[in-house]
PDB file of C-alpha atoms in Angstrom:
ATOM      1  CA  UNK A   1      -0.084  -0.212   0.394  1.00  0.00           C
ATOM      2  CA  UNK A   2       3.053   2.115   0.176  1.00  0.00           C
ATOM      3  CA  UNK A   3       4.596   1.687  -3.498  1.00  0.00           C
ATOM      4  CA  UNK A   4       2.297   3.563  -5.793  1.00  0.00           C
ATOM      5  CA  UNK A   5       2.832   3.400  -9.806  1.00  0.00           C
ATOM      6  CA  UNK A   6       1.654   5.453 -11.968  1.00  0.00           C
ATOM      7  CA  UNK A   7       1.618   6.173 -15.939  1.00  0.00           C
ATOM      8  CA  UNK A   8       1.207   9.584 -17.536  1.00  0.00           C
ATOM      9  CA  UNK A   9      -1.778   8.476 -19.752  1.00  0.00           C
ATOM     10  CA  UNK A  10      -3.844   4.903 -20.866  1.00  0.00           C
ATOM     11  CA  UNK A  11      -5.568   4.141 -24.120  1.00  0.00           C
ATOM     12  CA  UNK A  12      -9.102   2.934 -23.960  1.00  0.00           C
ATOM     13  CA  UNK A  13      -9.753  -0.170 -26.019  1.00  0.00           C
ATOM     14  CA  UNK A  14     -11.445  -2.717 -26.288  1.00  0.00           C
ATOM     15  CA  UNK A  15     -11.464  -5.965 -24.318  1.00  0.00           C
ATOM     16  CA  UNK A  16     -12.623  -8.274 -27.087  1.00  0.00           C
ATOM     17  CA  UNK A  17      -9.150  -6.446 -29.802  1.00  0.00           C
ATOM     18  CA  UNK A  18      -6.897  -7.385 -27.027  1.00  0.00           C
ATOM     19  CA  UNK A  19      -8.792 -10.537 -26.224  1.00  0.00           C
ATOM     20  CA  UNK A  20      -8.513 -11.690 -30.488  1.00  0.00           C
ATOM     21  CA  UNK A  21      -5.213 -10.034 -30.779  1.00  0.00           C
ATOM     22  CA  UNK A  22      -3.239 -12.505 -28.633  1.00  0.00           C
ATOM     23  CA  UNK A  23      -5.390 -15.672 -28.957  1.00  0.00           C
ATOM     24  CA  UNK A  24      -4.291 -14.308 -33.141  1.00  0.00           C
ATOM     25  CA  UNK A  25      -0.491 -14.395 -31.198  1.00  0.00           C
ATOM     26  CA  UNK A  26      -1.387 -18.060 -30.052  1.00  0.00           C
ATOM     27  CA  UNK A  27      -2.455 -19.417 -32.888  1.00  0.00           C
ATOM     28  CA  UNK A  28      -0.647 -18.245 -35.560  1.00  0.00           C
ATOM     29  CA  UNK A  29      -3.458 -16.610 -37.488  1.00  0.00           C
ATOM     30  CA  UNK A  30      -3.787 -14.073 -39.594  1.00  0.00           C
ATOM     31  CA  UNK A  31      -6.592 -10.817 -38.519  1.00  0.00           C
ATOM     32  CA  UNK A  32      -8.229  -8.929 -40.752  1.00  0.00           C
ATOM     33  CA  UNK A  33      -8.103  -4.409 -39.522  1.00  0.00           C
ATOM     34  CA  UNK A  34      -9.853  -1.378 -39.677  1.00  0.00           C
ATOM     35  CA  UNK A  35      -6.823   1.227 -39.540  1.00  0.00           C
ATOM     36  CA  UNK A  36      -6.546   5.458 -38.725  1.00  0.00           C
ATOM     37  CA  UNK A  37      -3.726   5.756 -38.759  1.00  0.00           C
ATOM     38  CA  UNK A  38      -2.171  10.188 -37.194  1.00  0.00           C
ATOM     39  CA  UNK A  39      -2.906  11.793 -39.754  1.00  0.00           C
ATOM     40  CA  UNK A  40      -7.158  10.590 -39.522  1.00  0.00           C
ATOM     41  CA  UNK A  41      -6.789   7.792 -43.611  1.00  0.00           C
ATOM     42  CA  UNK A  42      -8.459   4.668 -43.098  1.00  0.00           C
ATOM     43  CA  UNK A  43      -7.266   1.449 -44.089  1.00  0.00           C
ATOM     44  CA  UNK A  44      -8.147  -2.509 -43.809  1.00  0.00           C
ATOM     45  CA  UNK A  45      -4.864  -4.490 -43.253  1.00  0.00           C
ATOM     46  CA  UNK A  46      -4.249  -7.796 -42.985  1.00  0.00           C
ATOM     47  CA  UNK A  47      -1.948  -8.402 -40.294  1.00  0.00           C
ATOM     48  CA  UNK A  48      -0.025 -11.323 -38.768  1.00  0.00           C
ATOM     49  CA  UNK A  49       0.280 -10.531 -35.093  1.00  0.00           C
ATOM     50  CA  UNK A  50       3.841 -11.052 -33.765  1.00  0.00           C
ATOM     51  CA  UNK A  51       4.251  -8.990 -29.869  1.00  0.00           C
ATOM     52  CA  UNK A  52       2.516  -7.077 -27.952  1.00  0.00           C
ATOM     53  CA  UNK A  53       3.830  -3.610 -26.243  1.00  0.00           C
ATOM     54  CA  UNK A  54       2.678  -1.445 -23.317  1.00  0.00           C
ATOM     55  CA  UNK A  55       4.431   1.868 -24.036  1.00  0.00           C
ATOM     56  CA  UNK A  56       3.868   4.303 -21.347  1.00  0.00           C
ATOM     57  CA  UNK A  57       0.016   3.512 -20.868  1.00  0.00           C
ATOM     58  CA  UNK A  58      -0.617   2.367 -24.845  1.00  0.00           C
ATOM     59  CA  UNK A  59      -0.811  -0.490 -26.438  1.00  0.00           C
ATOM     60  CA  UNK A  60       1.125  -1.381 -29.797  1.00  0.00           C
ATOM     61  CA  UNK A  61       1.005  -4.544 -31.867  1.00  0.00           C
ATOM     62  CA  UNK A  62       3.693  -4.980 -33.546  1.00  0.00           C
ATOM     63  CA  UNK A  63       3.101  -7.186 -36.572  1.00  0.00           C
ATOM     64  CA  UNK A  64       3.499  -8.104 -40.599  1.00  0.00           C
ATOM     65  CA  UNK A  65       1.414  -6.142 -43.134  1.00  0.00           C
ATOM     66  CA  UNK A  66       0.337  -8.521 -45.507  1.00  0.00           C
ATOM     67  CA  UNK A  67      -0.670  -5.147 -47.230  1.00  0.00           C
ATOM     68  CA  UNK A  68       2.742  -3.357 -47.317  1.00  0.00           C
ATOM     69  CA  UNK A  69       4.608  -6.686 -47.184  1.00  0.00           C
ATOM     70  CA  UNK A  70       6.954  -4.922 -44.152  1.00  0.00           C
ATOM     71  CA  UNK A  71       6.366  -5.428 -40.018  1.00  0.00           C
ATOM     72  CA  UNK A  72       5.042  -2.377 -38.725  1.00  0.00           C
ATOM     73  CA  UNK A  73       3.844  -0.736 -34.992  1.00  0.00           C
ATOM     74  CA  UNK A  74      -0.113  -0.873 -34.722  1.00  0.00           C
ATOM     75  CA  UNK A  75      -1.322   1.907 -31.622  1.00  0.00           C
ATOM     76  CA  UNK A  76      -4.398  -0.783 -30.134  1.00  0.00           C
ATOM     77  CA  UNK A  77      -6.773   2.125 -29.474  1.00  0.00           C
ATOM     78  CA  UNK A  78      -6.527   3.523 -33.690  1.00  0.00           C
ATOM     79  CA  UNK A  79      -7.710   0.381 -35.022  1.00  0.00           C
ATOM     80  CA  UNK A  80     -11.913   0.572 -35.282  1.00  0.00           C
ATOM     81  CA  UNK A  81     -12.836  -3.079 -36.669  1.00  0.00           C
ATOM     82  CA  UNK A  82     -10.824  -6.269 -35.826  1.00  0.00           C
ATOM     83  CA  UNK A  83     -11.643  -9.709 -36.696  1.00  0.00           C
ATOM     84  CA  UNK A  84      -9.783 -13.323 -36.096  1.00  0.00           C
ATOM     85  CA  UNK A  85      -9.993 -15.454 -39.092  1.00  0.00           C
ATOM     86  CA  UNK A  86      -9.246 -18.646 -40.327  1.00  0.00           C
ATOM     87  CA  UNK A  87      -5.931 -18.023 -41.999  1.00  0.00           C
ATOM     88  CA  UNK A  88      -3.073 -19.392 -40.487  1.00  0.00           C
ATOM     89  CA  UNK A  89       0.516 -17.849 -41.196  1.00  0.00           C
ATOM     90  CA  UNK A  90       3.378 -20.334 -41.353  1.00  0.00           C
ATOM     91  CA  UNK A  91       6.356 -20.158 -39.195  1.00  0.00           C
ATOM     92  CA  UNK A  92       9.203 -17.074 -39.609  1.00  0.00           C
ATOM     93  CA  UNK A  93      12.851 -18.410 -40.393  1.00  0.00           C
ATOM     94  CA  UNK A  94      15.824 -17.173 -38.812  1.00  0.00           C
ATOM     95  CA  UNK A  95      16.206 -14.407 -40.674  1.00  0.00           C
ATOM     96  CA  UNK A  96      13.195 -12.690 -40.229  1.00  0.00           C
ATOM     97  CA  UNK A  97      13.128 -13.592 -35.972  1.00  0.00           C
ATOM     98  CA  UNK A  98      16.473 -11.697 -36.233  1.00  0.00           C
ATOM     99  CA  UNK A  99      14.678  -8.675 -38.632  1.00  0.00           C
ATOM    100  CA  UNK A 100      12.080  -8.720 -35.796  1.00  0.00           C
ATOM    101  CA  UNK A 101      14.385  -8.501 -32.791  1.00  0.00           C
ATOM    102  CA  UNK A 102      16.251  -5.472 -34.640  1.00  0.00           C
ATOM    103  CA  UNK A 103      13.201  -4.306 -35.301  1.00  0.00           C
ATOM    104  CA  UNK A 104      11.884  -4.012 -32.470  1.00  0.00           C
ATOM    105  CA  UNK A 105      15.260  -2.719 -29.788  1.00  0.00           C
ATOM    106  CA  UNK A 106      15.840  -0.243 -32.973  1.00  0.00           C
ATOM    107  CA  UNK A 107      14.124   3.569 -32.503  1.00  0.00           C
ATOM    108  CA  UNK A 108      13.430   5.445 -30.361  1.00  0.00           C
ATOM    109  CA  UNK A 109      10.267   4.857 -27.029  1.00  0.00           C
ATOM    110  CA  UNK A 110       7.838   3.031 -28.991  1.00  0.00           C
ATOM    111  CA  UNK A 111       8.601   4.782 -33.094  1.00  0.00           C
ATOM    112  CA  UNK A 112      10.596   1.033 -34.151  1.00  0.00           C
ATOM    113  CA  UNK A 113      12.587   0.186 -37.399  1.00  0.00           C
ATOM    114  CA  UNK A 114      15.562  -1.092 -38.815  1.00  0.00           C
ATOM    115  CA  UNK A 115      17.036   1.909 -40.263  1.00  0.00           C
ATOM    116  CA  UNK A 116      17.956   4.028 -37.907  1.00  0.00           C
ATOM    117  CA  UNK A 117      19.850   7.407 -37.693  1.00  0.00           C
ATOM    118  CA  UNK A 118      22.382   8.793 -34.761  1.00  0.00           C
ATOM    119  CA  UNK A 119      20.736  12.453 -33.320  1.00  0.00           C
ATOM    120  CA  UNK A 120      22.408  13.526 -30.920  1.00  0.00           C
ATOM    121  CA  UNK A 121      20.027  16.670 -28.410  1.00  0.00           C
ATOM    122  CA  UNK A 122      22.251  19.825 -25.842  1.00  0.00           C
ATOM    123  CA  UNK A 123      21.324  20.048 -22.764  1.00  0.00           C
ATOM    124  CA  UNK A 124      21.497  23.234 -20.740  1.00  0.00           C
ATOM    125  CA  UNK A 125      21.906  23.537 -16.758  1.00  0.00           C
ATOM    126  CA  UNK A 126      19.050  21.956 -15.385  1.00  0.00           C
ATOM    127  CA  UNK A 127      17.856  19.323 -18.091  1.00  0.00           C
ATOM    128  CA  UNK A 128      21.347  18.933 -18.207  1.00  0.00           C
ATOM    129  CA  UNK A 129      21.447  17.522 -14.743  1.00  0.00           C
ATOM    130  CA  UNK A 130      18.489  15.489 -15.269  1.00  0.00           C
ATOM    131  CA  UNK A 131      18.713  13.462 -18.262  1.00  0.00           C
ATOM    132  CA  UNK A 132      22.385  12.442 -17.214  1.00  0.00           C
ATOM    133  CA  UNK A 133      20.646  10.024 -14.703  1.00  0.00           C
ATOM    134  CA  UNK A 134      18.110   8.569 -16.843  1.00  0.00           C
ATOM    135  CA  UNK A 135      18.307   6.025 -19.394  1.00  0.00           C
ATOM    136  CA  UNK A 136      16.963   7.169 -22.903  1.00  0.00           C
ATOM    137  CA  UNK A 137      18.164   4.162 -25.136  1.00  0.00           C
ATOM    138  CA  UNK A 138      20.406   1.376 -24.454  1.00  0.00           C
ATOM    139  CA  UNK A 139      22.370   2.340 -26.392  1.00  0.00           C
ATOM    140  CA  UNK A 140      22.766   5.884 -25.504  1.00  0.00           C
ATOM    141  CA  UNK A 141      26.349   7.986 -25.609  1.00  0.00           C
ATOM    142  CA  UNK A 142      26.980  10.420 -23.112  1.00  0.00           C
ATOM    143  CA  UNK A 143      28.848  13.891 -22.801  1.00  0.00           C
ATOM    144  CA  UNK A 144      29.345  16.172 -20.323  1.00  0.00           C
ATOM    145  CA  UNK A 145      31.954  19.304 -21.224  1.00  0.00           C
ATOM    146  CA  UNK A 146      30.058  23.196 -21.136  1.00  0.00           C
ATOM    147  CA  UNK A 147      29.416  26.214 -23.622  1.00  0.00           C
ATOM    148  CA  UNK A 148      29.718  29.484 -23.213  1.00  0.00           C
ATOM    149  CA  UNK A 149      26.438  30.789 -23.638  1.00  0.00           C
ATOM    150  CA  UNK A 150      25.848  34.930 -24.602  1.00  0.00           C
ATOM    151  CA  UNK A 151      23.549  36.895 -22.863  1.00  0.00           C
ATOM    152  CA  UNK A 152      20.234  36.407 -24.355  1.00  0.00           C
ATOM    153  CA  UNK A 153      20.707  32.382 -24.367  1.00  0.00           C
ATOM    154  CA  UNK A 154      21.799  32.036 -20.784  1.00  0.00           C
ATOM    155  CA  UNK A 155      18.630  33.569 -19.741  1.00  0.00           C
ATOM    156  CA  UNK A 156      16.565  31.399 -22.342  1.00  0.00           C
ATOM    157  CA  UNK A 157      18.130  28.015 -20.831  1.00  0.00           C
ATOM    158  CA  UNK A 158      17.732  29.861 -16.834  1.00  0.00           C
ATOM    159  CA  UNK A 159      14.044  31.834 -17.398  1.00  0.00           C
ATOM    160  CA  UNK A 160      16.792  34.408 -16.423  1.00  0.00           C
ATOM    161  CA  UNK A 161      15.788  38.163 -18.257  1.00  0.00           C
ATOM    162  CA  UNK A 162      18.430  39.797 -16.210  1.00  0.00           C
ATOM    163  CA  UNK A 163      21.725  36.954 -17.061  1.00  0.00           C
ATOM    164  CA  UNK A 164      24.679  37.757 -18.185  1.00  0.00           C
ATOM    165  CA  UNK A 165      26.528  36.078 -20.705  1.00  0.00           C
ATOM    166  CA  UNK A 166      27.919  32.633 -18.446  1.00  0.00           C
ATOM    167  CA  UNK A 167      29.682  29.117 -18.771  1.00  0.00           C
ATOM    168  CA  UNK A 168      26.919  26.542 -18.596  1.00  0.00           C
ATOM    169  CA  UNK A 169      26.931  23.096 -18.100  1.00  0.00           C
ATOM    170  CA  UNK A 170      25.507  20.783 -20.347  1.00  0.00           C
ATOM    171  CA  UNK A 171      25.067  17.397 -21.462  1.00  0.00           C
ATOM    172  CA  UNK A 172      25.263  16.299 -24.734  1.00  0.00           C
ATOM    173  CA  UNK A 173      22.958  12.883 -25.491  1.00  0.00           C
ATOM    174  CA  UNK A 174      23.455  10.328 -28.398  1.00  0.00           C
ATOM    175  CA  UNK A 175      21.394   7.454 -29.170  1.00  0.00           C
ATOM    176  CA  UNK A 176      19.579   6.285 -32.225  1.00  0.00           C
ATOM    177  CA  UNK A 177      16.699   6.824 -33.617  1.00  0.00           C
ATOM    178  CA  UNK A 178      13.991   5.631 -36.450  1.00  0.00           C
ATOM    179  CA  UNK A 179      11.782   8.409 -36.597  1.00  0.00           C
ATOM    180  CA  UNK A 180      12.049  11.740 -35.331  1.00  0.00           C
ATOM    181  CA  UNK A 181       8.159  12.287 -33.930  1.00  0.00           C
ATOM    182  CA  UNK A 182       8.780  11.284 -30.531  1.00  0.00           C
ATOM    183  CA  UNK A 183      12.718  13.049 -30.399  1.00  0.00           C
ATOM    184  CA  UNK A 184      10.672  16.134 -31.185  1.00  0.00           C
ATOM    185  CA  UNK A 185       8.382  16.085 -28.326  1.00  0.00           C
ATOM    186  CA  UNK A 186      11.368  14.698 -26.629  1.00  0.00           C
ATOM    187  CA  UNK A 187      12.892  17.690 -26.830  1.00  0.00           C
ATOM    188  CA  UNK A 188      10.239  20.144 -27.190  1.00  0.00           C
ATOM    189  CA  UNK A 189       9.380  19.418 -24.226  1.00  0.00           C
ATOM    190  CA  UNK A 190      12.595  20.455 -22.152  1.00  0.00           C
ATOM    191  CA  UNK A 191      12.211  24.170 -23.263  1.00  0.00           C
ATOM    192  CA  UNK A 192      14.789  26.016 -24.589  1.00  0.00           C
ATOM    193  CA  UNK A 193      17.013  23.725 -22.077  1.00  0.00           C
ATOM    194  CA  UNK A 194      17.842  21.282 -25.718  1.00  0.00           C
ATOM    195  CA  UNK A 195      18.566  21.567 -28.709  1.00  0.00           C
ATOM    196  CA  UNK A 196      18.991  19.517 -30.878  1.00  0.00           C
ATOM    197  CA  UNK A 197      21.911  18.855 -33.080  1.00  0.00           C
ATOM    198  CA  UNK A 198      22.182  15.933 -35.337  1.00  0.00           C
ATOM    199  CA  UNK A 199      21.265  15.225 -37.597  1.00  0.00           C
ATOM    200  CA  UNK A 200      20.240  17.762 -40.302  1.00  0.00           C
ATOM    201  CA  UNK A 201      16.216  17.328 -40.820  1.00  0.00           C
ATOM    202  CA  UNK A 202      16.358  16.956 -37.296  1.00  0.00           C
ATOM    203  CA  UNK A 203      17.186  20.468 -36.308  1.00  0.00           C
ATOM    204  CA  UNK A 204      15.201  22.231 -39.376  1.00  0.00           C
ATOM    205  CA  UNK A 205      12.418  20.079 -37.863  1.00  0.00           C
ATOM    206  CA  UNK A 206      12.833  22.194 -34.712  1.00  0.00           C
ATOM    207  CA  UNK A 207      13.422  24.682 -36.614  1.00  0.00           C
ATOM    208  CA  UNK A 208       9.657  24.983 -37.900  1.00  0.00           C
ATOM    209  CA  UNK A 209       8.793  23.628 -34.808  1.00  0.00           C
ATOM    210  CA  UNK A 210       9.051  26.954 -32.766  1.00  0.00           C
ATOM    211  CA  UNK A 211       7.952  29.578 -35.919  1.00  0.00           C
ATOM    212  CA  UNK A 212       4.122  27.296 -35.805  1.00  0.00           C
ATOM    213  CA  UNK A 213       4.419  27.881 -32.362  1.00  0.00           C
ATOM    214  CA  UNK A 214       5.569  31.633 -32.835  1.00  0.00           C
ATOM    215  CA  UNK A 215       2.573  31.927 -35.231  1.00  0.00           C
ATOM    216  CA  UNK A 216       0.432  31.254 -32.361  1.00  0.00           C
ATOM    217  CA  UNK A 217       1.901  33.669 -30.089  1.00  0.00           C
TER     218      UNK A 217
END
């Protein structure tokens, strides 16, 4: 009673969907699903469910998508219809098992994939101290240092309008990511105390997102 485990949010999913996915994995049966992506686009899929993952209170099914001919991650809360079929899928060979393991272990957060890009993020001051005790990825690399920042930059990082030029401690965090969606979200959650350094695509996404937020002010 003195230990509590909390997650930031949870998804509402139909219990029968969860049961059918488990049955499909147990009996090697395909599933017919209707899936809606983040853009609101609906599609019919036939999938071979391989693994269920609960990430931060949300359920995901790692599956072989027969329509796309590749492994995909499906967010259970975005499955609007699901039917357990009588069509069996055969046991995959060792090469596929290695690909599945690489898919699940690769990427960052719930955005899995076999093709990854190393990202590098710099965290300043308080954010640096927070991140220095965290593990974001099993293959992460962490570097500590000090950077001389101008008065405006120090003010942004420390929230002090009367700040002067100063040397500020930082932590650089590097790890592989298959998609930048969650990475960008994490960076923005630290406000001005974090900025991406690599790759250029991520830096551009970050700058564009800031411009869009500025337009709302």
